[in-house]
Coordinates of C-alpha atoms in Angstrom, one line a residue:
M1 CA 12.5 19.3 -4.4
L2 CA 10.1 16.2 -3.5
N3 CA 6.8 17.4 -4.4
E4 CA 7.1 16.0 -7.6
I5 CA 9.5 12.6 -8.4
L6 CA 9.8 11.2 -12.5
V7 CA 10.1 7.7 -12.4
G8 CA 12.1 6.0 -15.0
Y9 CA 10.3 3.0 -15.8
D10 CA 11.1 0.2 -17.9
G11 CA 8.4 -2.4 -17.0
T12 CA 10.9 -4.4 -15.3
K13 CA 10.5 -5.8 -11.2
R14 CA 13.7 -3.6 -10.2
S15 CA 11.8 -0.3 -11.6
E16 CA 8.8 -1.0 -9.8
H17 CA 10.8 -1.3 -6.8
A18 CA 12.2 1.4 -6.9
A19 CA 8.9 3.4 -7.4
L20 CA 7.0 1.9 -4.7
F21 CA 10.0 2.5 -1.9
A22 CA 10.1 5.6 -3.2
A23 CA 6.2 5.7 -3.0
K24 CA 6.9 5.0 0.8
L25 CA 9.0 7.9 1.2
F26 CA 7.4 10.2 -0.2
P27 CA 3.6 9.6 0.1
R28 CA 2.6 13.3 -0.8
A29 CA 4.3 13.7 -3.7
R30 CA 3.4 13.4 -7.1
F31 CA 4.9 10.4 -9.3
H32 CA 5.7 11.1 -13.0
I33 CA 6.1 7.0 -14.6
V34 CA 7.9 8.0 -17.6
T35 CA 9.0 5.6 -20.1
V36 CA 11.0 6.2 -23.2
V37 CA 10.7 4.0 -25.9
D38 CA 14.4 4.1 -27.8
T39 CA 13.8 5.2 -31.4
R40 CA 17.5 5.1 -32.1
R41 CA 18.4 0.9 -31.9
A42 CA 20.5 0.0 -35.0
G43 CA 18.7 -1.6 -37.9
V44 CA 15.4 -0.9 -36.7
Y45 CA 13.0 0.9 -38.9
Y46 CA 9.9 2.2 -36.8
T47 CA 7.0 2.1 -38.9
K48 CA 3.7 3.9 -37.5
M49 CA 2.2 0.4 -36.7
I50 CA 5.2 -0.4 -34.7
W51 CA 5.8 2.5 -32.6
K52 CA 1.6 2.1 -32.1
I53 CA 2.4 -1.8 -30.9
M54 CA 5.6 -0.6 -28.5
E55 CA 3.9 2.5 -27.2
R56 CA 0.8 0.4 -26.6
S57 CA 2.9 -2.2 -24.5
S58 CA 4.8 0.7 -22.7
R59 CA 1.1 2.0 -21.9
E60 CA 0.3 -1.5 -20.0
A61 CA 3.3 -1.7 -18.1
A62 CA 2.6 1.7 -16.9
Y63 CA -1.0 1.9 -16.3
K64 CA 0.2 -1.8 -13.8
L65 CA 2.8 0.1 -12.0
E66 CA 0.1 3.3 -11.5
K67 CA -2.0 0.9 -9.9
K68 CA 0.2 -0.6 -7.3
L69 CA 1.6 3.2 -6.8
E70 CA -2.4 4.5 -6.0
R71 CA -2.8 1.6 -3.7
E72 CA -0.2 4.1 -2.0
Q73 CA -2.3 6.4 -2.4
V74 CA 0.1 8.8 -4.0
K75 CA -1.1 11.2 -7.2
T76 CA 0.7 9.8 -11.0
R77 CA 0.7 11.1 -14.2
I78 CA 1.8 8.4 -17.4
A79 CA 4.2 9.8 -20.1
I80 CA 5.3 7.1 -22.7
L81 CA 7.7 8.9 -24.8
K82 CA 10.0 7.9 -27.5
G83 CA 13.9 8.9 -28.6
K84 CA 17.0 8.9 -26.9
P85 CA 15.9 8.2 -23.1
S86 CA 18.3 10.8 -21.1
R87 CA 17.8 13.4 -23.3
E88 CA 14.1 12.6 -23.0
I89 CA 13.7 12.5 -19.1
L90 CA 15.5 15.3 -19.4
R91 CA 13.4 17.5 -21.5
Y92 CA 10.4 16.5 -19.2
S93 CA 11.9 16.9 -15.7
R94 CA 13.0 20.3 -17.2
D95 CA 9.3 21.3 -18.9
H96 CA 7.6 20.0 -15.2
D97 CA 10.4 21.3 -13.1
I98 CA 11.2 18.1 -11.5
S99 CA 14.7 17.7 -9.3
T100 CA 14.1 14.3 -8.4
L101 CA 14.4 11.0 -10.3
V102 CA 14.3 7.6 -9.5
F103 CA 16.3 4.8 -11.7
S104 CA 16.8 1.1 -10.6
T105 CA 20.6 -0.8 -10.9
Y106 CA 21.3 -4.1 -11.0
T107 CA 24.6 -5.7 -10.8
K108 CA 26.2 -8.0 -13.5
E109 CA 26.1 -11.7 -12.2
G110 CA 29.6 -12.9 -11.4
I111 CA 31.5 -9.5 -11.3
Q112 CA 31.6 -6.9 -9.2
T113 CA 31.1 -3.8 -11.3
L114 CA 27.8 -2.0 -11.4
Y115 CA 25.6 -1.9 -14.9
L116 CA 24.2 2.1 -14.5
G117 CA 22.9 2.1 -17.8
S118 CA 24.0 4.8 -20.1
T119 CA 20.7 6.7 -19.3
V120 CA 21.5 7.0 -15.6
E121 CA 25.3 7.5 -16.8
E122 CA 23.8 10.7 -19.3
V123 CA 21.4 11.9 -17.0
L124 CA 24.0 12.3 -14.5
E125 CA 26.9 14.1 -16.6
S126 CA 24.2 15.8 -18.7
S127 CA 22.9 17.8 -15.7
H128 CA 23.5 20.2 -13.1
D129 CA 20.8 20.2 -10.1
K130 CA 19.4 16.3 -10.1
Q131 CA 19.3 14.5 -7.2
V132 CA 19.0 10.7 -8.6
L133 CA 17.9 8.3 -5.8
I134 CA 19.2 4.6 -7.2
V135 CA 17.5 1.4 -5.5
K136 CA 18.9 -1.7 -6.4
K137 CA 16.2 -4.7 -5.0
K138 CA 13.1 -4.7 -3.1
V139 CA 13.3 -3.3 0.2
K140 CA 12.1 -5.4 2.9
N141 CA 11.4 -2.4 5.3
P142 CA 11.0 0.6 3.3
V143 CA 11.6 2.6 6.6
V144 CA 14.5 4.9 6.7
K145 CA 15.1 6.0 10.5
K146 CA 18.8 6.2 10.0
I147 CA 20.6 7.8 7.2
L148 CA 24.7 8.2 6.6
L149 CA 25.8 10.8 5.0
A150 CA 29.5 10.9 3.0
T151 CA 30.9 14.1 2.8
D152 CA 34.5 15.3 1.7
A153 CA 33.6 18.7 3.8
T154 CA 34.0 21.1 0.7
K155 CA 32.3 23.4 -1.5
Y156 CA 31.5 19.5 -3.5
S157 CA 29.1 18.3 -1.4
K158 CA 27.1 21.3 -0.2
R159 CA 24.3 20.1 -2.0
A160 CA 24.8 16.2 -0.8
E161 CA 25.0 17.7 2.8
N162 CA 22.0 20.1 2.3
G163 CA 20.0 17.3 0.6
A164 CA 20.6 14.8 3.9
L165 CA 19.6 17.2 6.4
M166 CA 16.4 17.7 4.4
L167 CA 16.1 13.9 4.0
A168 CA 16.4 13.6 7.3
S169 CA 13.8 16.3 8.2
H170 CA 11.2 14.7 6.2
L171 CA 11.6 11.3 6.9
G172 CA 12.2 11.8 10.9
A173 CA 15.2 10.1 10.5
K174 CA 18.8 10.4 12.6
L175 CA 21.7 11.3 10.3
T176 CA 25.8 10.6 10.4
A177 CA 27.8 12.9 8.5
L178 CA 30.6 10.5 7.7
Y179 CA 34.5 12.3 7.2
I180 CA 37.2 9.5 5.7
H181 CA 40.7 10.9 5.4
P182 CA 43.6 8.3 3.8
E183 CA 46.0 9.4 6.4
D184 CA 46.2 8.9 10.4
T185 CA 45.3 12.5 11.6
I186 CA 41.8 13.8 10.8
P187 CA 42.7 17.7 9.8
S188 CA 41.3 20.0 12.8
K189 CA 40.2 22.7 10.3
V190 CA 37.6 19.9 8.7
Q191 CA 36.2 18.9 12.4
R192 CA 35.4 22.7 12.8
D193 CA 34.3 23.8 9.3
M194 CA 32.0 20.0 9.7
K195 CA 30.8 21.5 13.1
A196 CA 30.1 24.9 12.0
N197 CA 27.6 23.9 9.2
I198 CA 26.5 20.4 9.3
K199 CA 26.0 20.4 12.9
W200 CA 24.6 24.2 13.2
K201 CA 22.4 23.8 10.5
A202 CA 20.9 20.0 12.0
E203 CA 20.3 21.9 15.2
H204 CA 18.2 24.6 13.6
M205 CA 16.3 22.0 11.6
G206 CA 15.7 19.7 14.4
V207 CA 17.7 17.2 12.9
M208 CA 19.4 14.4 15.1
T209 CA 23.3 14.4 14.3
Q210 CA 25.9 13.2 15.0
L211 CA 29.6 13.7 13.3
L212 CA 32.0 10.7 12.6
F213 CA 35.7 10.7 11.2
L214 CA 37.8 8.1 10.2
T215 CA 41.0 6.9 8.5
G216 CA 41.9 4.5 5.7
K217 CA 40.4 3.7 2.5
P218 CA 36.7 5.2 1.8
E219 CA 35.1 2.4 -0.2
E220 CA 36.0 0.6 2.8
L221 CA 34.8 2.1 5.4
I222 CA 31.9 3.4 3.8
L223 CA 30.4 -0.1 3.3
E224 CA 31.3 -1.2 6.6
E225 CA 29.6 1.8 8.2
L226 CA 26.9 1.6 5.6
K227 CA 25.6 -1.9 7.1
K228 CA 24.1 0.0 10.4
Y229 CA 22.5 2.5 8.0
D230 CA 18.9 1.7 6.2
M231 CA 20.5 4.8 3.2
L232 CA 23.3 6.2 2.0
V233 CA 23.7 10.0 0.6
M234 CA 26.6 11.1 -1.3
G235 CA 27.5 13.5 -4.3
T236 CA 28.6 12.9 -7.6
G237 CA 31.6 15.3 -8.2
G238 CA 34.4 16.6 -5.6
R239 CA 37.4 16.7 -4.6
G240 CA 39.8 14.9 -2.0
F241 CA 38.5 11.3 -1.4
Y242 CA 35.4 12.1 -3.6
H243 CA 38.6 12.5 -6.9
W244 CA 36.9 9.8 -8.7
L245 CA 33.6 11.4 -9.2
I246 CA 34.9 14.3 -10.9
R247 CA 32.9 15.7 -14.2
R248 CA 29.7 14.7 -12.3
K249 CA 30.5 11.7 -13.8
I250 CA 29.5 8.2 -10.9
G251 CA 32.9 6.9 -10.6
H252 CA 34.8 4.5 -9.1
L253 CA 33.4 5.3 -5.5
A254 CA 30.1 5.5 -5.8
R255 CA 29.6 2.8 -8.3
E256 CA 31.7 0.3 -6.2
V257 CA 29.4 1.4 -3.0
I258 CA 26.5 0.3 -5.1
A259 CA 27.4 -2.7 -6.7
T260 CA 28.5 -4.2 -3.4
S261 CA 25.8 -3.0 -0.9
D262 CA 22.2 -3.8 -1.4
K263 CA 20.9 -0.1 0.8
P264 CA 18.9 2.8 -1.6
V265 CA 21.8 5.6 -2.3
F266 CA 20.7 9.5 -3.1
L267 CA 23.0 10.9 -5.5
F268 CA 23.3 14.7 -5.8
N269 CA 25.0 17.0 -8.5

């Protein structure tokens, strides 16, 4: 999962910060710096000369990032592709057996909505086995000591739960598994299942883990709890309080969390 990592690079400082943050977390991985020249823009006729100019410009930008990543002593590879970005990124990730992707995002100024961009949206909608690290801005202290896992304790959160445990083990971080129920009482079955699954796995993996059960509005409570942590892990599909995220889309809950918090978010399909 973490041996090969794809960075969707668009030449901006945001995507550079995302790549460098990931390099700090996973220094033993090979980083594939992938830039896709979108040749579908309406009204633009791409002659061979225009394509060469755009390819040269993209490659020069990628080389700059490559040098910065190499200063972090990570292995790199550059790929300049053309076509529909999401399709080319997914094709490249399949061809090179890459399941972890890194993207940057930004919040439109003045409105409380997240602009993810069609590439991130389509990658998540079209893939069943990818995990995406989303980094909004430069992380001042790129050390992850505490991870918050938001789970609905159903089969739809299993990949996120397993991913969070693996990340915590890899990073030597403490993990808190958070379950939120909209009503006043936490179902006893949920508590038993989380103890039997997450807690049991964590003990066998040597991961310090605590279970946290809260009642109320999920988005508000996740954001409040996330202030105490360095990273959030959650799934992109499920039921229960994740009903916003059905059909492998990033729904209201994830959008609000990412838009409101500056903490990195790891999304698991």
